[in-house]
GROMACS .gro file of C-alpha atoms in nm:
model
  330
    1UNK     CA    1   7.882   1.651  -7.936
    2UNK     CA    2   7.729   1.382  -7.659
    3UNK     CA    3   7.732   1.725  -7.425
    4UNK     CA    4   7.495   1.929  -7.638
    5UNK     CA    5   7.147   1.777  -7.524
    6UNK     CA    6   7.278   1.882  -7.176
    7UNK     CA    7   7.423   2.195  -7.267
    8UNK     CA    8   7.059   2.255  -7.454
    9UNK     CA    9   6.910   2.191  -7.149
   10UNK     CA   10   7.106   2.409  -6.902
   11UNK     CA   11   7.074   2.699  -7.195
   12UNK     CA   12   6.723   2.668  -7.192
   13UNK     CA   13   6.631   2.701  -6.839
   14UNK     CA   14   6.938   2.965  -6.825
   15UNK     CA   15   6.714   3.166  -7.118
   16UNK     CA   16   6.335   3.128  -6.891
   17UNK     CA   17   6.535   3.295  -6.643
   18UNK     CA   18   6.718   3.601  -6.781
   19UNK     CA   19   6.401   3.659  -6.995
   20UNK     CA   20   6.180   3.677  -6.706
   21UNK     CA   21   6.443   3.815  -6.435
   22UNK     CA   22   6.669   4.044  -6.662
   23UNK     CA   23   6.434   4.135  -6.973
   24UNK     CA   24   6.154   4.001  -7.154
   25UNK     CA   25   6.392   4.029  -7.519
   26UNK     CA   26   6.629   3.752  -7.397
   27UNK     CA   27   6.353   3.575  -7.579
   28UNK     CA   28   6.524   3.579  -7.915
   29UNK     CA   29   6.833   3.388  -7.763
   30UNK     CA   30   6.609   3.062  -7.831
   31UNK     CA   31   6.580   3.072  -8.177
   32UNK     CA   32   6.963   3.164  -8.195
   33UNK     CA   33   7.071   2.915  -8.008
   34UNK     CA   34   6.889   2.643  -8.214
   35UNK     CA   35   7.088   2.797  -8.475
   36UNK     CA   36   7.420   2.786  -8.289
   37UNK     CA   37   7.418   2.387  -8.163
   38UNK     CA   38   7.263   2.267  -8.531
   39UNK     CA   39   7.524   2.451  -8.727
   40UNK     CA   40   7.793   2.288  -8.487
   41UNK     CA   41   7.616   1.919  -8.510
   42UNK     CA   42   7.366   1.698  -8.766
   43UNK     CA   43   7.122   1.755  -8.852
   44UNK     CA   44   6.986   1.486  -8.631
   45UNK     CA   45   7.165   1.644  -8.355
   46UNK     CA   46   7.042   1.968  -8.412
   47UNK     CA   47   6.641   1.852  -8.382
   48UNK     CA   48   6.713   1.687  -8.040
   49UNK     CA   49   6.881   1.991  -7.927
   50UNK     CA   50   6.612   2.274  -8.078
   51UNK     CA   51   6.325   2.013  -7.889
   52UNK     CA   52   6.556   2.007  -7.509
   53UNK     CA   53   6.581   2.361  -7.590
   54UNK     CA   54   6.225   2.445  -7.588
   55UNK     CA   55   6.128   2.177  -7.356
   56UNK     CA   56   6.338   2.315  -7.103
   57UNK     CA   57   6.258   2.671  -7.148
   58UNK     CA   58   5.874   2.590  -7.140
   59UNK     CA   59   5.935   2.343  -6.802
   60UNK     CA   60   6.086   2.651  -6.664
   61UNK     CA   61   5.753   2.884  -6.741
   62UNK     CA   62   5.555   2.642  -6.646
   63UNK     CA   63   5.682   2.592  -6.311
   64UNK     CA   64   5.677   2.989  -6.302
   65UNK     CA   65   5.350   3.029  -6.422
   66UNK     CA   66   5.170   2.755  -6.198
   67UNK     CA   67   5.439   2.774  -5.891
   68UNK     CA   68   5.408   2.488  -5.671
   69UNK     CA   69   5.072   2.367  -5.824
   70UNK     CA   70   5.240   2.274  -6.125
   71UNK     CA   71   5.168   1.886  -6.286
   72UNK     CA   72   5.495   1.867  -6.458
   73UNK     CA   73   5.374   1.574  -6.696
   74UNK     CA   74   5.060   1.758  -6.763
   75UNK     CA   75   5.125   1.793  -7.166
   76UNK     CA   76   4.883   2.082  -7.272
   77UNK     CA   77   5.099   2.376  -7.152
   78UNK     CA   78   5.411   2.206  -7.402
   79UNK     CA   79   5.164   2.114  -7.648
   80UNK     CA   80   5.016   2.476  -7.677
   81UNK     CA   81   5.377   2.642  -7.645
   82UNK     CA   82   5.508   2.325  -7.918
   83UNK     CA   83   5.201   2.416  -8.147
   84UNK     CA   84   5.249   2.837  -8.097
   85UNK     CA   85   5.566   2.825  -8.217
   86UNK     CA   86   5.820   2.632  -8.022
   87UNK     CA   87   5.865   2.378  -8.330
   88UNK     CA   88   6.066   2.641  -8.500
   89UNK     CA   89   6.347   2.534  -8.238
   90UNK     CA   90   6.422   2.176  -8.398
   91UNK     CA   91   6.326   2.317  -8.747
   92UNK     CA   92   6.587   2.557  -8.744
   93UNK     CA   93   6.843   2.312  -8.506
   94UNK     CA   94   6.773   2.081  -8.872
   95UNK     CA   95   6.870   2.295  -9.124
   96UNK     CA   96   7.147   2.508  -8.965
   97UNK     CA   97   7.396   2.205  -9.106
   98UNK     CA   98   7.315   2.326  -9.443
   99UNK     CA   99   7.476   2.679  -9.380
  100UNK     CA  100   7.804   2.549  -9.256
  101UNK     CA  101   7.816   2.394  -9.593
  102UNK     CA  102   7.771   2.644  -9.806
  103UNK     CA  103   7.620   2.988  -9.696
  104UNK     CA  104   7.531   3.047 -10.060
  105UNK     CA  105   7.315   2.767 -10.136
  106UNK     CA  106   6.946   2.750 -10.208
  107UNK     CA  107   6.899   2.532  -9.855
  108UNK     CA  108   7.127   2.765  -9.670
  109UNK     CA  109   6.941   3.077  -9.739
  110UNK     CA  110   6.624   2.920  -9.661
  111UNK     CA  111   6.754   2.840  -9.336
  112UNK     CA  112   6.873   3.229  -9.281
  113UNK     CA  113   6.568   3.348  -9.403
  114UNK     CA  114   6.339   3.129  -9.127
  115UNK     CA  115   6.552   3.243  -8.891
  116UNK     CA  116   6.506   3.588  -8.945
  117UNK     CA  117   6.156   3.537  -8.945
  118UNK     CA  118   6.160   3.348  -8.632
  119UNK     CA  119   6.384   3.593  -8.452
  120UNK     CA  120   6.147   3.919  -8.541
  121UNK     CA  121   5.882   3.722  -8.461
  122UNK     CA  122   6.004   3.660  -8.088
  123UNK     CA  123   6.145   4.020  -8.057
  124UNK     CA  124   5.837   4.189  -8.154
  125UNK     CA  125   5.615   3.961  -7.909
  126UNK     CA  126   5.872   4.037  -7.649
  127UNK     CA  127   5.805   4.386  -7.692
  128UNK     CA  128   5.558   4.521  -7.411
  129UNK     CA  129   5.234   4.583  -7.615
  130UNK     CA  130   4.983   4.840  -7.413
  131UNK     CA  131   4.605   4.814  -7.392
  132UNK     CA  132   4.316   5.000  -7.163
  133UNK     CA  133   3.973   4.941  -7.001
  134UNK     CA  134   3.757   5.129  -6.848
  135UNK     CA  135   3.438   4.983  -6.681
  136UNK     CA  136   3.142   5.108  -6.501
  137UNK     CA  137   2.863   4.911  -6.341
  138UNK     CA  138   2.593   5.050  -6.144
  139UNK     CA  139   2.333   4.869  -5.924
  140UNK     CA  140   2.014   5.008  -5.729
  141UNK     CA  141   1.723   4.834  -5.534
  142UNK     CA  142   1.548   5.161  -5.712
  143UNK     CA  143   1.408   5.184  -6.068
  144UNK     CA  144   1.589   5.498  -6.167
  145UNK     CA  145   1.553   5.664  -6.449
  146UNK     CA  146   1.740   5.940  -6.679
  147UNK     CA  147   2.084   5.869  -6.496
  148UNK     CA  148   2.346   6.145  -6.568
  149UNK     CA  149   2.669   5.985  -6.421
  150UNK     CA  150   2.954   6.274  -6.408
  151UNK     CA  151   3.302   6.031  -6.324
  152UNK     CA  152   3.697   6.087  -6.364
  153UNK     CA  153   3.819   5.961  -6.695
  154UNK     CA  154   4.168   5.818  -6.786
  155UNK     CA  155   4.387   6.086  -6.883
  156UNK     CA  156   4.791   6.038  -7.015
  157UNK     CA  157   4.976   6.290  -6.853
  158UNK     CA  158   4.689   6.497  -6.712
  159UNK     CA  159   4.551   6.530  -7.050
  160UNK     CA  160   4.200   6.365  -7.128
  161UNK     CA  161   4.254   6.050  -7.332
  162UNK     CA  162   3.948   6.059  -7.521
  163UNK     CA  163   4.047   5.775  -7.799
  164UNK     CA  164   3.931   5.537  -7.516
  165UNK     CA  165   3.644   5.641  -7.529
  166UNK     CA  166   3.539   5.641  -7.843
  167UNK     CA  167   3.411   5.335  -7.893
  168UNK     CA  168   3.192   5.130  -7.660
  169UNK     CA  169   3.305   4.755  -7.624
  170UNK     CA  170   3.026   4.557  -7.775
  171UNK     CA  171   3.166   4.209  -7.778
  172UNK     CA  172   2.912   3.993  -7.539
  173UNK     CA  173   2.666   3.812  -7.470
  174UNK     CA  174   2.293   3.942  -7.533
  175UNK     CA  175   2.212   4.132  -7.212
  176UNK     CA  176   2.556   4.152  -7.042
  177UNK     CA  177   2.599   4.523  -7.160
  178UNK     CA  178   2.400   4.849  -7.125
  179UNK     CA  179   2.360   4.980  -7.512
  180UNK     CA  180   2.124   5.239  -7.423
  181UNK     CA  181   2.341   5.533  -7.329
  182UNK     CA  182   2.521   5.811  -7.450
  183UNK     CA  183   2.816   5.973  -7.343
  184UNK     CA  184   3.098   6.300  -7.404
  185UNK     CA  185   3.309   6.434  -7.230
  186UNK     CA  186   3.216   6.755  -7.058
  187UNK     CA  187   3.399   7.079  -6.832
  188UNK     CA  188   3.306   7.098  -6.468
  189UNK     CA  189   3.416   7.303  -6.185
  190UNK     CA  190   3.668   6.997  -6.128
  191UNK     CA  191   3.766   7.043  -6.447
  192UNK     CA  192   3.720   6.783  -6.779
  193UNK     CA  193   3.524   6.487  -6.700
  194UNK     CA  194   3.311   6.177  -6.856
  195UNK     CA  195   2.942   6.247  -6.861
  196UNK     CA  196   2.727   5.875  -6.920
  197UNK     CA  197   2.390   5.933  -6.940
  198UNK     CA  198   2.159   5.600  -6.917
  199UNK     CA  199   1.758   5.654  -6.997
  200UNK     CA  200   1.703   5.329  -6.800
  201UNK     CA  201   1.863   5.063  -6.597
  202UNK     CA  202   1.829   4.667  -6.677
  203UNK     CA  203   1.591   4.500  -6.476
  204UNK     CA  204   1.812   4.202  -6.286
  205UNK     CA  205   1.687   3.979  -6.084
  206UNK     CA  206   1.999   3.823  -5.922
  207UNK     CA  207   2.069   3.697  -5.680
  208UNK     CA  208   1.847   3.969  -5.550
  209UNK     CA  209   1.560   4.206  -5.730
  210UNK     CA  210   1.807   4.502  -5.839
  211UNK     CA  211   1.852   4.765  -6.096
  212UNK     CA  212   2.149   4.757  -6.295
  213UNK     CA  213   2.403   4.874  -6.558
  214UNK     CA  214   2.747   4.754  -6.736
  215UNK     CA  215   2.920   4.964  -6.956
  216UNK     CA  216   3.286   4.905  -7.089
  217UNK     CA  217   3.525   5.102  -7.266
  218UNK     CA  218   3.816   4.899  -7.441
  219UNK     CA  219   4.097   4.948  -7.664
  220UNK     CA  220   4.363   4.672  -7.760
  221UNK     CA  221   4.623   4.870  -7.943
  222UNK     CA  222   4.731   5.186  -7.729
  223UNK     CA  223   4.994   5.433  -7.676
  224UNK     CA  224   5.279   5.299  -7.445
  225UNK     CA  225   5.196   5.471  -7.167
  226UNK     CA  226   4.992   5.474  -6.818
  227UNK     CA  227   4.651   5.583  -6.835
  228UNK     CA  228   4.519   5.734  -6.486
  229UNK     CA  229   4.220   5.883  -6.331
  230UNK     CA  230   4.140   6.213  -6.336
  231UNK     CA  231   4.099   6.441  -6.154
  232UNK     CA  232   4.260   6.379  -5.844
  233UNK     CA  233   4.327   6.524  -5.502
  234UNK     CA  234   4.453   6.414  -5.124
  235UNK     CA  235   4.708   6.136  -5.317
  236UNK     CA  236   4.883   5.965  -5.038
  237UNK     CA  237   5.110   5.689  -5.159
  238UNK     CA  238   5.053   5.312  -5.018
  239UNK     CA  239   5.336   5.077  -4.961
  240UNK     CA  240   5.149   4.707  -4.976
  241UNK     CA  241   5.319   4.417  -5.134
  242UNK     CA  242   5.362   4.067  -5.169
  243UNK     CA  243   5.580   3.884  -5.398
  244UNK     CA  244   5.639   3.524  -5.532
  245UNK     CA  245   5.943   3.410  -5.674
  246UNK     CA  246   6.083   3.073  -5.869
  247UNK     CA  247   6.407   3.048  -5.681
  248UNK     CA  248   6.563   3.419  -5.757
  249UNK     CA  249   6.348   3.512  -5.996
  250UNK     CA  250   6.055   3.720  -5.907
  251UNK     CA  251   5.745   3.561  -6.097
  252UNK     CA  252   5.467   3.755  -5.934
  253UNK     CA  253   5.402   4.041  -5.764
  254UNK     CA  254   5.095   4.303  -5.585
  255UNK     CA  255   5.162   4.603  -5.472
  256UNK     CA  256   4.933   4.884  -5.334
  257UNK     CA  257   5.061   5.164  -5.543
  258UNK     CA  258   4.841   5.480  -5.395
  259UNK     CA  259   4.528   5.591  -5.253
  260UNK     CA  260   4.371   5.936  -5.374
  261UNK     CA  261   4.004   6.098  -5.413
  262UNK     CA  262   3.798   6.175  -5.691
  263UNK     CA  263   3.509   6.385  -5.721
  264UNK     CA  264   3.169   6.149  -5.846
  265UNK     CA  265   2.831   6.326  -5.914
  266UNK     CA  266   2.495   6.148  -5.991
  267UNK     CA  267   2.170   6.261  -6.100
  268UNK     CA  268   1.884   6.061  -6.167
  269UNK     CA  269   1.459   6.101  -6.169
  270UNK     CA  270   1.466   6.097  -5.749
  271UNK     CA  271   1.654   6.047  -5.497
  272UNK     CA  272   1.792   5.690  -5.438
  273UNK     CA  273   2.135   5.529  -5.292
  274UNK     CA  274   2.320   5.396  -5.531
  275UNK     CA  275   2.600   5.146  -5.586
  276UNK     CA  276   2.899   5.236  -5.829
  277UNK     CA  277   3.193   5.056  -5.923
  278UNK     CA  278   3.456   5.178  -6.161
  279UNK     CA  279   3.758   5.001  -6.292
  280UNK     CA  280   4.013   5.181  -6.473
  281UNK     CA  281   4.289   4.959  -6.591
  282UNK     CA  282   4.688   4.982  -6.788
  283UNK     CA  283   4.755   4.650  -6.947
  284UNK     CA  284   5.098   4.564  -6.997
  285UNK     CA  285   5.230   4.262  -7.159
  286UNK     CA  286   5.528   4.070  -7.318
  287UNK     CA  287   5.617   3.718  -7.411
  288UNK     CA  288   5.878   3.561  -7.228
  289UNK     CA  289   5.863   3.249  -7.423
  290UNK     CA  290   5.593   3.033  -7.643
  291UNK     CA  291   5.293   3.102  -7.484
  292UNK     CA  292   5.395   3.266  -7.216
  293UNK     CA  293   5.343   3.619  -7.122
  294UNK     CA  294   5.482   3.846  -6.872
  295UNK     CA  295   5.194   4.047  -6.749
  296UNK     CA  296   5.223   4.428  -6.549
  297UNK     CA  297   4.843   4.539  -6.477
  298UNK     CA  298   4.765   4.888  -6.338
  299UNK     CA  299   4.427   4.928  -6.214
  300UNK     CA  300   4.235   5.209  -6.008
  301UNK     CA  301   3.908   5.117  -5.891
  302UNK     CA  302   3.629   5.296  -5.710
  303UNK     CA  303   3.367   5.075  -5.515
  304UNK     CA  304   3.147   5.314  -5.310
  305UNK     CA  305   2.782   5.347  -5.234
  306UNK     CA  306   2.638   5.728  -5.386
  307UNK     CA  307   2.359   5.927  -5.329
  308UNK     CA  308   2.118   6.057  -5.639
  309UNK     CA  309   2.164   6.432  -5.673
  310UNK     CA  310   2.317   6.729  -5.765
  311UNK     CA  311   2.593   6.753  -5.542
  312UNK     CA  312   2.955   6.586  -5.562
  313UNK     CA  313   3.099   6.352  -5.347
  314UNK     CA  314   3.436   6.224  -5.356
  315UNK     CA  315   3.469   5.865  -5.399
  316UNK     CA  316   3.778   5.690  -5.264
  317UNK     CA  317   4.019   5.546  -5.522
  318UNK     CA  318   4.294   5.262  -5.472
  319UNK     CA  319   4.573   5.224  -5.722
  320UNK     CA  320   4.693   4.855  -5.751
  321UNK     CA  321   4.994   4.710  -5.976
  322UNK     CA  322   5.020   4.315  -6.064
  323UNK     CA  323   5.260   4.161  -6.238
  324UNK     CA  324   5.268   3.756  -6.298
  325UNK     CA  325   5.380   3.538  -6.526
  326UNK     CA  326   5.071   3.307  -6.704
  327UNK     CA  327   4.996   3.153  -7.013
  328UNK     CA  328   4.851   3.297  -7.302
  329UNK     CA  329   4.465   3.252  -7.289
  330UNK     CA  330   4.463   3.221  -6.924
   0.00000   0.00000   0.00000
């Protein structure tokens, strides 16, 4: 019994790393193996070994998350993981005795029961939930007005995903966000594509007098799949990477995924340059522990200077893919 706090310990920096390195659902092995060491001990025991278990695991993220930066003795990364959840570990480590003697008792079925709970809980964070965003923000050293904005729009499997759009993000401060626009989704000789018209731009007077607007599209809950622009022509795939690892675990990553063109049309009251930036983004998450999430982010963005009119031009787009571990809220 003496060898359990160490055994604890080696188990929990053994989980951090199959979770991140192997998969994210390796997660539920720390509830499990609270269970394991306080059925085999006290329940005395089996608190010391739940807390080592979940103070190693979260030491390990920790030192993934923040890399060499890390303050090891820094307490709110344990206190946030302790207070999300990770004081299930010595909860359940002190009342696994109470099976071993007697699986049919009141106690003993509680202690099942909070398992179970605890268990789901971490598979079904571990699970890589999907969201999207889609941003565009405009600037001009020209008062334009009646903008009609014709742009590629995220489509899943070359079809037009149109729930994105369907309702504007809204959740700002007073000002940050253009309300005064409409927008649909329209057929063009390139084929289906998001029309944005804007009556008038924001006035904005930094850090320079400009003209400006900032709209976002956002949905939290999404389908599990990759949402990318359309259309698209001259794709050329990129090879650009750099990677960071926590000894051989790889716990951050960038990679240049592909460049392509897409066609980008605006029309406004007279003829101006203009300065467009689109973001189209895939996020991917999971939890690899108490407040810790593994994190895969696609994003295609457009940053390109346009000129008002009626002809297309076809904006340069670069596909990126990041994937790091951080903490949840970071």
């Amino acid at each position: 019994m003496i060898y359990l706090p160490l055994i604890a310990i080696g188990a929990g920096l053994a989980c951090a790393f199959v979770t991140v390195g192997v998969h994210s659902l390796f997660f539920v092995l720390l509830p499990i193996m609270a269970f394991i060491m306080g059925y085999f001990s006290s329940w005395r025991w089996g608190i010391l070994n739940g807390f080592l278990l979940f103070l190693s695991c979260t030491l390990a993220m920790n030192l993934m998350w923040r890399g060499g930066d890390s303050n090891l003795v820094y307490p709110m990364p344990y206190i946030a993981a302790f207070a999300i959840g990770g004081f299930s570990l010595p909860v359940i480590g002190a009342l696994a005795p109470m099976v071993r003697k007697g699986a049919r008792s009141a106690g003993s079925i509680i202690t099942l029961v909070i398992l179970a709970i605890v268990v789901g809980w971490c598979a079904y964070s571990a699970v890589t939930h999907y969201g999207y965003y889609y941003q565009v923000a405009i600037r001009s050293a020209v008062d334009l007005k009646n903008l009609e904005l014709y742009l590629p729009l995220g489509a899943i499997s070359d079809d037009p995903y149109d729930d994105l759009y369907s309702q504007p993000y809204q959740d700002a401060p007073p000002g940050a966000l253009t309300e005064d626009f409409t927008h649909e989704l329209v057929d063009t000789e390139y084929g289906t594509m998001l029309k944005i018209t804007i009556p008038n731009l924001q006035n904005n007077d930094v850090p320079q007098p400009s003209y400006t607007a900032n709209i976002i599209f956002w949905q939290q809950r999404a389908p599990r799949q990759l949402v990318q622009l359309m259309p698209r022509q001259e794709v050329t795939p990129l090879d650009r990477e750099s990677s960071r690892y926590f000894g051989p675990i790889k716990t951050g990553e960038s990679r240049v995924v592909e460049g392509f063109e897409a066609p980008v049309k605006i029309i406004a009251d007279k003829q101006a340059k203009i300065e467009l930036t689109i973001w189209n983004r895939t996020d991917r998450g999971e939890a690899v522990s108490f407040a810790y999430i593994k994190s895969d982010t696609y994003t295609e963005q457009i940053n390109q200077d346009f000129q008002t009119g009626s002809e297309w031009t076809l904006a340069y787009v670069e596909a990126t893919s990041i994937m790091e571990i951080r903490g949840m809220g970071d």
